[in-house]
């Protein structure tokens, strides 16, 4: 998150990752329905659909259809990798587990929620990875969705890190909420 990239570059990174690691289930979380749909379409058109199940989840889909898609994701078709492109609706109350998460910048608590979808049940043999990106097209709207101050506090907490180990989450969260608390005192 030290530098931002375009949505096209972000999508290319994911496509390359998926081509390089054909066995890893991937979850991509974006902050708007529009960029989620655009990313889904680009990935769908670039990745072999016979060896991959590619899912799209946003609130543009009816609750009934979302439940059906989540059910399909949970029943995992053996032999086919899953690529899930979603808005933040998967962060809370959606019980899925993947190998790798790609997340657009959001407040730290949302990032930690997203990380909770990586190797959720410790069923994977290796450590799962969560990649966080600042995306040009989402910078302004992310500030509107979450509040620019929360995004700034998240960036402040993460600025000295290139890699964050899970054991450091608690310290980061405490630092983040300390800054958020300070923000509310001066509002």
Coordinates of N, CA, C and O in Angstrom, one line a residue:
X1 N 0.8 -1.2 0.0 CA 0.0 0.0 0.0 C 0.8 1.3 0.0 O 0.3 2.3 0.1
X2 N 2.1 1.1 -0.1 CA 3.0 2.3 -0.1 C 2.8 3.1 -1.4 O 2.9 4.3 -1.4
X3 N 2.4 2.5 -2.5 CA 2.1 3.1 -3.7 C 0.8 2.5 -4.3 O 0.5 1.4 -4.0
X4 N 0.1 3.4 -5.0 CA -1.2 2.8 -5.5 C -1.0 2.3 -7.0 O 0.0 2.7 -7.6
X5 N -1.8 1.4 -7.4 CA -1.8 0.9 -8.7 C -3.2 1.0 -9.4 O -4.2 1.2 -8.6
X6 N -3.2 0.9 -10.7 CA -4.5 1.0 -11.4 C -5.3 -0.3 -11.2 O -4.7 -1.4 -10.8
X7 N -6.6 -0.3 -11.4 CA -7.4 -1.5 -11.3 C -7.0 -2.5 -12.3 O -6.9 -3.7 -12.0
X8 N -6.6 -2.1 -13.5 CA -6.1 -3.0 -14.5 C -4.8 -3.7 -14.1 O -4.7 -4.9 -14.2
X9 N -3.9 -2.9 -13.4 CA -2.7 -3.6 -12.9 C -3.0 -4.6 -11.8 O -2.4 -5.6 -11.7
X10 N -3.9 -4.2 -10.9 CA -4.4 -5.1 -9.8 C -4.9 -6.4 -10.4 O -4.5 -7.5 -10.0
X11 N -5.7 -6.3 -11.4 CA -6.3 -7.4 -12.1 C -5.3 -8.3 -12.7 O -5.3 -9.5 -12.6
X12 N -4.3 -7.7 -13.4 CA -3.2 -8.4 -14.0 C -2.4 -9.2 -12.9 O -2.0 -10.3 -13.2
X13 N -2.1 -8.5 -11.8 CA -1.4 -9.2 -10.7 C -2.2 -10.5 -10.3 O -1.6 -11.6 -10.1
X14 N -3.5 -10.4 -10.2 CA -4.3 -11.5 -9.8 C -4.3 -12.6 -10.8 O -4.1 -13.8 -10.5
X15 N -4.4 -12.2 -12.1 CA -4.4 -13.2 -13.2 C -3.1 -13.9 -13.2 O -3.0 -15.2 -13.3
X16 N -2.0 -13.2 -13.1 CA -0.7 -13.8 -13.1 C -0.5 -14.8 -11.9 O 0.0 -15.9 -12.1
X17 N -1.0 -14.4 -10.7 CA -0.9 -15.2 -9.6 C -1.7 -16.5 -9.8 O -1.2 -17.6 -9.5
X18 N -2.9 -16.4 -10.4 CA -3.8 -17.5 -10.6 C -3.1 -18.5 -11.6 O -3.2 -19.7 -11.5
X19 N -2.5 -17.9 -12.6 CA -1.8 -18.8 -13.7 C -0.6 -19.4 -13.1 O -0.3 -20.6 -13.4
X20 N 0.2 -18.7 -12.2 CA 1.4 -19.3 -11.5 C 1.0 -20.3 -10.5 O 1.8 -21.2 -10.2
X21 N -0.1 -20.2 -9.8 CA -0.5 -21.1 -8.7 C -1.9 -21.7 -9.0 O -2.8 -21.3 -8.3
X22 N -2.0 -22.6 -9.9 CA -3.3 -23.1 -10.3 C -4.0 -23.9 -9.3 O -5.2 -24.2 -9.5
X23 N -3.4 -24.3 -8.2 CA -4.1 -25.1 -7.2 C -4.7 -24.2 -6.0 O -5.4 -24.7 -5.2
X24 N -4.3 -23.0 -6.0 CA -4.7 -22.1 -4.8 C -6.0 -21.4 -5.1 O -6.2 -20.8 -6.1
X25 N -6.9 -21.6 -4.1 CA -8.2 -20.9 -4.1 C -7.9 -19.4 -3.7 O -7.1 -19.1 -2.8
X26 N -8.6 -18.5 -4.4 CA -8.3 -17.1 -4.3 C -9.6 -16.3 -4.0 O -10.6 -16.6 -4.7
X27 N -9.5 -15.4 -3.1 CA -10.6 -14.5 -2.8 C -10.1 -13.1 -3.1 O -9.1 -12.7 -2.6
X28 N -10.9 -12.3 -3.9 CA -10.6 -10.9 -4.2 C -11.7 -10.1 -3.6 O -12.9 -10.3 -3.9
X29 N -11.4 -9.1 -2.7 CA -12.4 -8.2 -2.1 C -12.1 -6.8 -2.5 O -11.0 -6.3 -2.3
X30 N -13.1 -6.2 -3.2 CA -13.0 -4.8 -3.6 C -14.1 -4.0 -2.9 O -15.0 -4.6 -2.3
X31 N -14.0 -2.7 -3.0 CA -14.9 -1.8 -2.2 C -16.1 -1.3 -2.9 O -17.0 -0.7 -2.2
X32 N -16.2 -1.5 -4.2 CA -17.5 -1.1 -4.9 C -18.0 -2.2 -5.8 O -17.2 -3.1 -6.2
X33 N -19.3 -2.2 -6.0 CA -19.9 -3.2 -6.9 C -19.4 -3.1 -8.3 O -19.2 -4.1 -9.0
X34 N -19.2 -1.8 -8.8 CA -18.7 -1.6 -10.1 C -17.4 -2.2 -10.4 O -17.2 -2.9 -11.4
X35 N -16.4 -1.9 -9.5 CA -15.1 -2.5 -9.7 C -15.0 -4.0 -9.5 O -14.2 -4.7 -10.1
X36 N -15.9 -4.5 -8.6 CA -16.0 -5.9 -8.4 C -16.5 -6.6 -9.7 O -15.9 -7.6 -10.1
X37 N -17.5 -6.1 -10.3 CA -18.0 -6.6 -11.6 C -17.0 -6.5 -12.7 O -16.7 -7.5 -13.4
X38 N -16.3 -5.4 -12.8 CA -15.3 -5.2 -13.8 C -14.1 -6.2 -13.6 O -13.7 -6.8 -14.6
X39 N -13.7 -6.4 -12.4 CA -12.6 -7.3 -12.1 C -13.1 -8.8 -12.4 O -12.3 -9.5 -13.0
X40 N -14.3 -9.1 -11.9 CA -14.8 -10.4 -12.2 C -14.8 -10.7 -13.7 O -14.3 -11.8 -14.1
X41 N -15.3 -9.8 -14.5 CA -15.4 -10.0 -16.0 C -14.0 -10.2 -16.6 O -13.8 -11.1 -17.4
X42 N -13.0 -9.4 -16.1 CA -11.7 -9.5 -16.7 C -11.0 -10.8 -16.3 O -10.4 -11.4 -17.1
X43 N -11.2 -11.3 -15.1 CA -10.7 -12.5 -14.6 C -11.4 -13.7 -15.4 O -10.8 -14.6 -15.9
X44 N -12.7 -13.6 -15.4 CA -13.5 -14.6 -16.1 C -13.1 -14.8 -17.6 O -13.0 -16.0 -18.1
X45 N -12.8 -13.7 -18.2 CA -12.4 -13.8 -19.6 C -10.9 -14.1 -19.8 O -10.5 -14.4 -21.0
X46 N -10.1 -14.2 -18.8 CA -8.7 -14.4 -18.9 C -8.2 -15.8 -18.3 O -7.1 -16.2 -18.5
X47 N -9.1 -16.4 -17.6 CA -8.7 -17.7 -16.9 C -9.6 -18.8 -17.4 O -10.7 -18.6 -17.7
X48 N -9.0 -20.0 -17.6 CA -9.7 -21.2 -18.1 C -10.8 -21.5 -17.2 O -10.6 -21.8 -16.0
X49 N -12.0 -21.5 -17.7 CA -13.2 -21.8 -16.9 C -13.5 -23.3 -16.7 O -14.4 -23.6 -15.9
X50 N -12.8 -24.1 -17.4 CA -13.0 -25.5 -17.2 C -12.3 -26.1 -16.0 O -12.7 -27.0 -15.3
X51 N -11.1 -25.4 -15.6 CA -10.4 -25.9 -14.5 C -10.6 -25.0 -13.2 O -10.1 -25.3 -12.2
X52 N -11.4 -24.0 -13.4 CA -11.6 -23.0 -12.3 C -13.1 -22.7 -12.2 O -13.8 -22.7 -13.2
X53 N -13.5 -22.6 -10.9 CA -14.9 -22.1 -10.7 C -14.7 -20.6 -10.3 O -14.0 -20.3 -9.3
X54 N -15.3 -19.7 -11.1 CA -15.1 -18.3 -10.8 C -16.5 -17.7 -10.4 O -17.5 -17.9 -11.1
X55 N -16.5 -17.2 -9.2 CA -17.7 -16.7 -8.5 C -17.7 -15.2 -8.4 O -16.7 -14.6 -8.2
X56 N -18.9 -14.6 -8.5 CA -19.1 -13.2 -8.3 C -20.1 -13.0 -7.2 O -21.2 -13.6 -7.2
X57 N -19.8 -12.2 -6.2 CA -20.7 -11.9 -5.1 C -20.7 -10.4 -4.8 O -19.7 -9.8 -4.4
X58 N -21.9 -9.8 -4.9 CA -22.2 -8.5 -4.4 C -23.7 -8.4 -4.0 O -24.4 -9.3 -4.2
X59 N -24.0 -7.3 -3.4 CA -25.5 -7.1 -3.1 C -26.3 -6.8 -4.3 O -27.5 -6.7 -4.2
X60 N -25.7 -6.7 -5.5 CA -26.5 -6.6 -6.7 C -27.2 -8.0 -7.0 O -28.2 -8.0 -7.8
X61 N -26.7 -9.0 -6.4 CA -27.3 -10.4 -6.5 C -28.3 -10.5 -5.4 O -28.0 -10.1 -4.3
X62 N -29.4 -11.1 -5.7 CA -30.5 -11.3 -4.7 C -30.0 -12.1 -3.5 O -29.1 -13.0 -3.7
X63 N -30.5 -11.9 -2.3 CA -30.1 -12.7 -1.2 C -30.2 -14.2 -1.4 O -29.3 -15.0 -1.0
X64 N -31.2 -14.6 -2.1 CA -31.4 -16.1 -2.5 C -30.3 -16.6 -3.3 O -29.7 -17.6 -3.1
X65 N -30.0 -15.8 -4.4 CA -28.9 -16.2 -5.3 C -27.5 -16.2 -4.6 O -26.7 -17.1 -4.8
X66 N -27.3 -15.2 -3.7 CA -26.1 -15.2 -2.9 C -25.9 -16.4 -2.1 O -24.8 -17.0 -2.0
X67 N -27.0 -16.8 -1.4 CA -27.0 -18.0 -0.6 C -26.6 -19.3 -1.4 O -25.8 -20.1 -1.0
X68 N -27.2 -19.3 -2.6 CA -26.9 -20.5 -3.5 C -25.4 -20.5 -3.9 O -24.8 -21.5 -4.0
X69 N -24.9 -19.3 -4.2 CA -23.4 -19.2 -4.6 C -22.5 -19.6 -3.5 O -21.6 -20.3 -3.6
X70 N -22.9 -19.1 -2.3 CA -22.1 -19.4 -1.1 C -22.1 -20.9 -0.8 O -21.1 -21.5 -0.4
X71 N -23.3 -21.5 -1.0 CA -23.4 -22.9 -0.8 C -22.5 -23.7 -1.8 O -21.9 -24.7 -1.4
X72 N -22.5 -23.3 -3.0 CA -21.6 -23.9 -4.0 C -20.1 -23.7 -3.6 O -19.4 -24.7 -3.7
X73 N -19.8 -22.5 -3.1 CA -18.4 -22.3 -2.7 C -18.0 -23.3 -1.6 O -17.0 -23.9 -1.6
X74 N -18.9 -23.4 -0.6 CA -18.7 -24.2 0.6 C -18.6 -25.7 0.2 O -17.9 -26.5 0.8
X75 N -19.3 -26.1 -0.8 CA -19.4 -27.6 -1.2 C -18.2 -27.9 -2.1 O -18.1 -29.0 -2.6
X76 N -17.3 -27.0 -2.4 CA -16.1 -27.1 -3.1 C -16.0 -28.3 -4.1 O -16.0 -29.5 -3.6
X77 N -16.1 -28.0 -5.3 CA -15.9 -29.1 -6.4 C -14.5 -29.5 -6.5 O -13.6 -28.8 -6.9
X78 N -14.2 -30.7 -6.0 CA -12.8 -31.2 -5.9 C -12.2 -31.2 -7.3 O -12.9 -31.5 -8.3
X79 N -11.0 -30.8 -7.4 CA -10.3 -30.8 -8.7 C -10.4 -29.4 -9.4 O -9.7 -29.2 -10.4
X80 N -11.3 -28.6 -8.9 CA -11.4 -27.2 -9.6 C -11.1 -26.2 -8.5 O -11.6 -26.2 -7.4
X81 N -10.2 -25.3 -8.9 CA -9.8 -24.2 -8.1 C -11.0 -23.1 -8.0 O -11.7 -22.9 -9.0
X82 N -11.1 -22.5 -6.9 CA -12.2 -21.4 -6.8 C -11.5 -20.1 -6.8 O -10.5 -19.8 -6.1
X83 N -12.1 -19.2 -7.6 CA -11.7 -17.8 -7.6 C -13.0 -17.0 -7.3 O -14.0 -17.1 -8.0
X84 N -13.0 -16.3 -6.2 CA -14.2 -15.6 -5.7 C -13.9 -14.1 -5.8 O -12.9 -13.6 -5.2
X85 N -14.7 -13.3 -6.5 CA -14.6 -11.9 -6.6 C -15.8 -11.3 -5.9 O -16.9 -11.6 -6.3
X86 N -15.5 -10.5 -4.9 CA -16.6 -10.1 -4.0 C -16.4 -8.6 -3.5 O -15.3 -8.1 -3.5
X87 N -17.5 -8.1 -3.1 CA -17.4 -6.8 -2.2 C -17.2 -7.3 -0.8 O -17.0 -8.5 -0.5
X88 N -17.1 -6.4 0.1 CA -16.8 -6.7 1.5 C -17.9 -7.5 2.2 O -17.8 -7.9 3.3
X89 N -19.0 -7.9 1.5 CA -20.0 -8.7 2.1 C -19.5 -10.0 2.6 O -20.2 -10.6 3.5
X90 N -18.4 -10.5 2.1 CA -17.9 -11.8 2.6 C -17.1 -11.7 3.9 O -16.6 -12.7 4.4
X91 N -16.9 -10.5 4.4 CA -16.0 -10.3 5.5 C -16.7 -10.7 6.9 O -16.0 -11.2 7.8
X92 N -18.0 -10.6 6.9 CA -18.6 -11.0 8.2 C -19.8 -11.9 7.9 O -20.6 -11.6 7.0
X93 N -19.9 -13.0 8.6 CA -21.0 -13.9 8.4 C -21.0 -14.9 7.2 O -21.9 -15.6 7.0
X94 N -19.9 -14.8 6.5 CA -19.8 -15.8 5.3 C -18.6 -16.7 5.7 O -17.5 -16.3 5.7
X95 N -19.0 -17.9 5.9 CA -18.0 -18.9 6.4 C -17.3 -19.7 5.3 O -17.7 -20.8 5.0
X96 N -16.3 -19.0 4.7 CA -15.6 -19.7 3.6 C -14.1 -19.6 3.9 O -13.7 -18.8 4.7
X97 N -13.3 -20.5 3.3 CA -11.9 -20.5 3.5 C -11.2 -20.7 2.1 O -11.6 -21.5 1.3
X98 N -10.1 -19.8 1.9 CA -9.3 -19.9 0.7 C -7.9 -19.9 1.0 O -7.5 -19.7 2.2
X99 N -7.0 -20.1 0.0 CA -5.6 -20.1 0.2 C -5.0 -18.7 0.3 O -4.1 -18.4 1.0
X100 N -5.6 -17.8 -0.6 CA -5.0 -16.5 -0.7 C -6.1 -15.4 -0.9 O -7.1 -15.7 -1.5
X101 N -5.9 -14.3 -0.2 CA -6.8 -13.2 -0.3 C -6.1 -12.0 -0.9 O -5.0 -11.6 -0.5
X102 N -6.8 -11.3 -1.8 CA -6.3 -10.0 -2.4 C -7.4 -9.0 -1.9 O -8.6 -9.2 -2.2
X103 N -7.0 -8.0 -1.2 CA -7.9 -7.0 -0.7 C -7.6 -5.6 -1.1 O -6.4 -5.2 -0.9
X104 N -8.6 -4.8 -1.5 CA -8.4 -3.4 -1.7 C -8.3 -2.7 -0.3 O -8.9 -3.2 0.6
X105 N -7.5 -1.7 -0.3 CA -7.3 -0.9 1.0 C -8.7 -0.6 1.6 O -9.6 -0.2 0.9
X106 N -8.8 -0.8 2.9 CA -10.0 -0.6 3.7 C -9.5 -0.3 5.1 O -8.4 -0.4 5.4
X107 N -10.5 0.0 6.0 CA -10.0 0.2 7.4 C -9.5 -1.1 8.0 O -9.8 -2.2 7.5
X108 N -8.6 -1.0 8.9 CA -7.8 -2.2 9.4 C -8.8 -3.3 9.9 O -8.5 -4.5 9.7
X109 N -9.8 -3.0 10.6 CA -10.7 -4.0 11.0 C -11.3 -4.8 9.9 O -11.5 -6.0 10.0
X110 N -11.6 -4.2 8.8 CA -12.1 -4.9 7.6 C -11.0 -5.8 7.0 O -11.3 -6.9 6.5
X111 N -9.8 -5.3 7.0 CA -8.7 -6.1 6.4 C -8.5 -7.3 7.3 O -8.3 -8.4 6.7
X112 N -8.6 -7.2 8.6 CA -8.4 -8.4 9.5 C -9.6 -9.3 9.2 O -9.4 -10.6 9.2
X113 N -10.8 -8.8 9.0 CA -11.9 -9.7 8.7 C -11.7 -10.5 7.5 O -11.9 -11.7 7.4
X114 N -11.1 -9.8 6.4 CA -10.8 -10.4 5.2 C -9.8 -11.5 5.4 O -9.8 -12.6 4.8
X115 N -8.8 -11.2 6.2 CA -7.7 -12.1 6.5 C -8.2 -13.4 7.1 O -7.7 -14.5 7.0
X116 N -9.3 -13.3 7.8 CA -10.0 -14.4 8.5 C -10.6 -15.4 7.5 O -11.0 -16.5 7.9
X117 N -10.6 -15.1 6.2 CA -11.1 -16.0 5.2 C -9.9 -16.8 4.6 O -10.1 -17.7 3.8
X118 N -8.7 -16.5 5.0 CA -7.5 -17.2 4.5 C -7.2 -18.3 5.5 O -6.9 -18.1 6.6
X119 N -7.3 -19.5 5.0 CA -7.0 -20.7 5.8 C -7.8 -20.7 7.1 O -7.3 -20.9 8.2
X120 N -9.1 -20.4 7.0 CA -10.0 -20.2 8.1 C -10.0 -21.3 9.1 O -10.1 -21.1 10.3
X121 N -9.9 -22.5 8.7 CA -9.9 -23.7 9.6 C -8.6 -24.4 9.8 O -8.5 -25.5 10.2
X122 N -7.5 -23.7 9.4 CA -6.2 -24.2 9.4 C -6.1 -25.6 8.7 O -5.4 -26.5 9.1
X123 N -6.9 -25.7 7.6 CA -6.9 -26.9 6.8 C -5.8 -26.9 5.7 O -5.5 -28.0 5.2
X124 N -5.2 -25.8 5.5 CA -4.2 -25.7 4.4 C -2.8 -26.2 5.0 O -2.5 -25.9 6.2
X125 N -2.0 -26.8 4.2 CA -0.7 -27.2 4.7 C 0.3 -26.1 4.9 O 1.2 -26.2 5.7
X126 N 0.1 -25.0 4.1 CA 1.1 -23.9 4.2 C 0.4 -22.7 4.6 O -0.9 -22.6 4.6
X127 N 1.1 -21.7 5.1 CA 0.6 -20.4 5.5 C -0.1 -19.7 4.4 O 0.4 -19.7 3.3
X128 N -1.3 -19.2 4.6 CA -2.0 -18.4 3.6 C -1.5 -17.0 3.6 O -1.0 -16.5 4.6
X129 N -1.7 -16.4 2.4 CA -1.3 -15.0 2.3 C -2.4 -14.1 2.0 O -3.4 -14.4 1.4
X130 N -2.3 -12.8 2.5 CA -3.2 -11.8 2.2 C -2.5 -10.6 1.6 O -1.5 -10.2 2.2
X131 N -2.9 -10.2 0.5 CA -2.2 -9.1 -0.2 C -3.1 -7.9 -0.2 O -4.3 -8.0 -0.5
X132 N -2.6 -6.7 0.2 CA -3.4 -5.5 0.3 C -2.9 -4.5 -0.7 O -1.7 -4.3 -0.8
X133 N -3.8 -3.9 -1.4 CA -3.5 -2.9 -2.5 C -4.3 -1.7 -2.3 O -5.5 -1.7 -2.1
X134 N -3.6 -0.6 -2.6 CA -4.2 0.7 -2.8 C -4.5 0.9 -4.3 O -3.5 0.9 -5.1
X135 N -5.7 1.0 -4.7 CA -6.1 1.0 -6.1 C -6.6 2.4 -6.5 O -7.5 3.0 -5.8
X136 N -5.9 3.0 -7.5 CA -6.2 4.4 -7.9 C -7.7 4.7 -8.0 O -8.2 5.7 -7.4
X137 N -8.4 3.9 -8.8 CA -9.8 4.2 -9.1 C -10.7 4.1 -7.8 O -11.8 4.5 -7.8
X138 N -10.2 3.5 -6.8 CA -11.0 3.3 -5.5 C -10.6 4.3 -4.4 O -11.3 4.3 -3.4
X139 N -9.5 5.0 -4.6 CA -9.1 5.9 -3.5 C -10.2 6.9 -3.0 O -10.5 6.9 -1.8
X140 N -10.8 7.6 -3.9 CA -11.8 8.6 -3.5 C -13.0 7.9 -2.9 O -13.5 8.3 -1.8
X141 N -13.5 6.9 -3.6 CA -14.8 6.3 -3.2 C -14.6 5.5 -1.9 O -15.5 5.4 -1.1
X142 N -13.4 4.9 -1.7 CA -13.1 4.2 -0.4 C -13.2 5.2 0.8 O -13.7 4.8 1.8
X143 N -12.7 6.4 0.6 CA -12.8 7.4 1.6 C -14.3 7.7 1.9 O -14.7 8.0 3.1
X144 N -15.1 7.8 0.9 CA -16.6 8.0 1.1 C -17.3 6.8 1.8 O -18.1 7.0 2.7
X145 N -16.9 5.6 1.4 CA -17.5 4.4 1.9 C -17.2 4.3 3.4 O -18.0 4.0 4.3
X146 N -15.9 4.3 3.7 CA -15.4 4.0 5.1 C -15.1 5.3 5.9 O -15.0 5.1 7.1
X147 N -14.9 6.4 5.3 CA -14.4 7.6 6.0 C -13.0 7.7 5.7 O -12.2 6.8 6.0
X148 N -12.6 8.9 5.2 CA -11.2 9.1 4.8 C -10.3 9.0 6.1 O -9.1 8.6 6.0
X149 N -10.8 9.4 7.2 CA -10.0 9.4 8.4 C -9.6 7.9 8.8 O -8.5 7.7 9.2
X150 N -10.5 7.0 8.7 CA -10.2 5.6 9.0 C -9.2 5.0 8.0 O -8.3 4.2 8.4
X151 N -9.3 5.4 6.8 CA -8.3 4.9 5.8 C -6.9 5.5 6.1 O -5.9 4.8 6.1
X152 N -6.9 6.8 6.5 CA -5.6 7.4 6.9 C -5.0 6.7 8.1 O -3.8 6.5 8.2
X153 N -5.9 6.4 9.1 CA -5.4 5.8 10.3 C -4.8 4.4 10.0 O -3.8 4.0 10.5
X154 N -5.5 3.7 9.1 CA -5.0 2.4 8.6 C -3.7 2.5 7.9 O -2.7 1.7 8.2
X155 N -3.5 3.5 7.1 CA -2.3 3.7 6.4 C -1.2 4.0 7.4 O 0.0 3.6 7.2
X156 N -1.5 4.8 8.4 CA -0.5 5.2 9.4 C 0.0 4.0 10.2 O 1.2 3.8 10.4
X157 N -0.9 3.1 10.5 CA -0.6 1.9 11.3 C 0.2 0.9 10.5 O 1.2 0.3 11.0
X158 N 0.0 0.9 9.2 CA 0.7 -0.1 8.3 C 1.9 0.5 7.6 O 2.7 -0.3 7.0
X159 N 2.2 1.8 7.7 CA 3.2 2.4 7.0 C 4.6 1.8 7.2 O 5.5 1.9 6.2
X160 N 4.9 1.3 8.3 CA 6.3 0.7 8.6 C 6.4 -0.7 8.2 O 7.4 -1.4 8.5
X161 N 5.4 -1.3 7.7 CA 5.3 -2.8 7.4 C 5.3 -3.1 5.9 O 4.6 -2.4 5.2
X162 N 6.1 -4.0 5.5 CA 6.0 -4.6 4.2 C 5.3 -5.9 4.3 O 4.5 -6.3 3.5
X163 N 5.6 -6.6 5.4 CA 4.9 -7.9 5.7 C 4.4 -7.9 7.1 O 5.2 -7.4 8.0
X164 N 3.2 -8.3 7.4 CA 2.6 -8.4 8.7 C 2.4 -9.9 9.0 O 1.6 -10.5 8.3
X165 N 3.0 -10.4 10.1 CA 2.7 -11.7 10.5 C 1.4 -11.7 11.3 O 1.1 -10.8 12.0
X166 N 0.7 -12.9 11.4 CA -0.5 -13.0 12.1 C -0.3 -12.6 13.6 O -1.2 -12.0 14.2
X167 N 0.8 -13.0 14.1 CA 1.1 -12.7 15.6 C 1.2 -11.2 15.9 O 1.1 -10.8 17.0
X168 N 1.3 -10.4 14.8 CA 1.4 -8.9 15.0 C 0.0 -8.2 14.9 O -0.1 -7.1 15.1
X169 N -1.0 -9.0 14.5 CA -2.4 -8.4 14.4 C -2.9 -7.7 15.6 O -3.4 -6.6 15.5
X170 N -2.7 -8.3 16.8 CA -3.3 -7.7 18.0 C -2.6 -6.3 18.2 O -3.3 -5.3 18.5
X171 N -1.3 -6.2 18.1 CA -0.6 -5.0 18.3 C -1.1 -3.9 17.3 O -1.3 -2.8 17.6
X172 N -1.3 -4.3 16.0 CA -1.7 -3.4 15.0 C -3.1 -2.9 15.3 O -3.4 -1.7 15.2
X173 N -4.0 -3.8 15.7 CA -5.4 -3.5 16.0 C -5.4 -2.5 17.2 O -6.2 -1.5 17.2
X174 N -4.7 -2.8 18.2 CA -4.6 -1.9 19.4 C -4.1 -0.5 18.9 O -4.7 0.5 19.4
X175 N -3.1 -0.4 18.1 CA -2.6 0.8 17.6 C -3.7 1.6 16.8 O -3.9 2.8 17.0
X176 N -4.3 0.8 16.0 CA -5.4 1.4 15.1 C -6.5 2.0 15.9 O -6.9 3.1 15.7
X177 N -7.0 1.2 16.9 CA -8.2 1.7 17.7 C -7.7 2.8 18.6 O -8.6 3.7 19.0
X178 N -6.5 2.8 19.0 CA -6.0 4.0 19.8 C -6.1 5.2 19.0 O -6.5 6.3 19.4
X179 N -5.7 5.1 17.7 CA -5.7 6.3 16.8 C -7.2 6.7 16.5 O -7.5 7.9 16.4
X180 N -8.0 5.7 16.3 CA -9.4 6.0 16.0 C -10.1 6.6 17.3 O -10.9 7.6 17.1
X181 N -9.7 6.2 18.4 CA -10.2 6.8 19.7 C -9.8 8.3 19.8 O -10.6 9.1 20.1
X182 N -8.6 8.5 19.4 CA -8.1 9.9 19.4 C -8.9 10.7 18.4 O -9.2 11.9 18.7
X183 N -9.2 10.2 17.3 CA -10.0 10.9 16.3 C -11.3 11.3 16.9 O -11.8 12.4 16.7
X184 N -12.0 10.4 17.6 CA -13.3 10.7 18.2 C -13.3 11.7 19.2 O -14.2 12.5 19.4
X185 N -12.2 11.8 20.0 CA -12.0 12.8 21.0 C -12.0 14.2 20.4 O -12.5 15.2 21.0
X186 N -11.3 14.4 19.2 CA -11.2 15.7 18.6 C -12.3 16.0 17.6 O -12.2 17.1 17.0
X187 N -13.3 15.2 17.5 CA -14.3 15.4 16.5 C -15.4 16.4 17.0 O -15.6 16.5 18.2

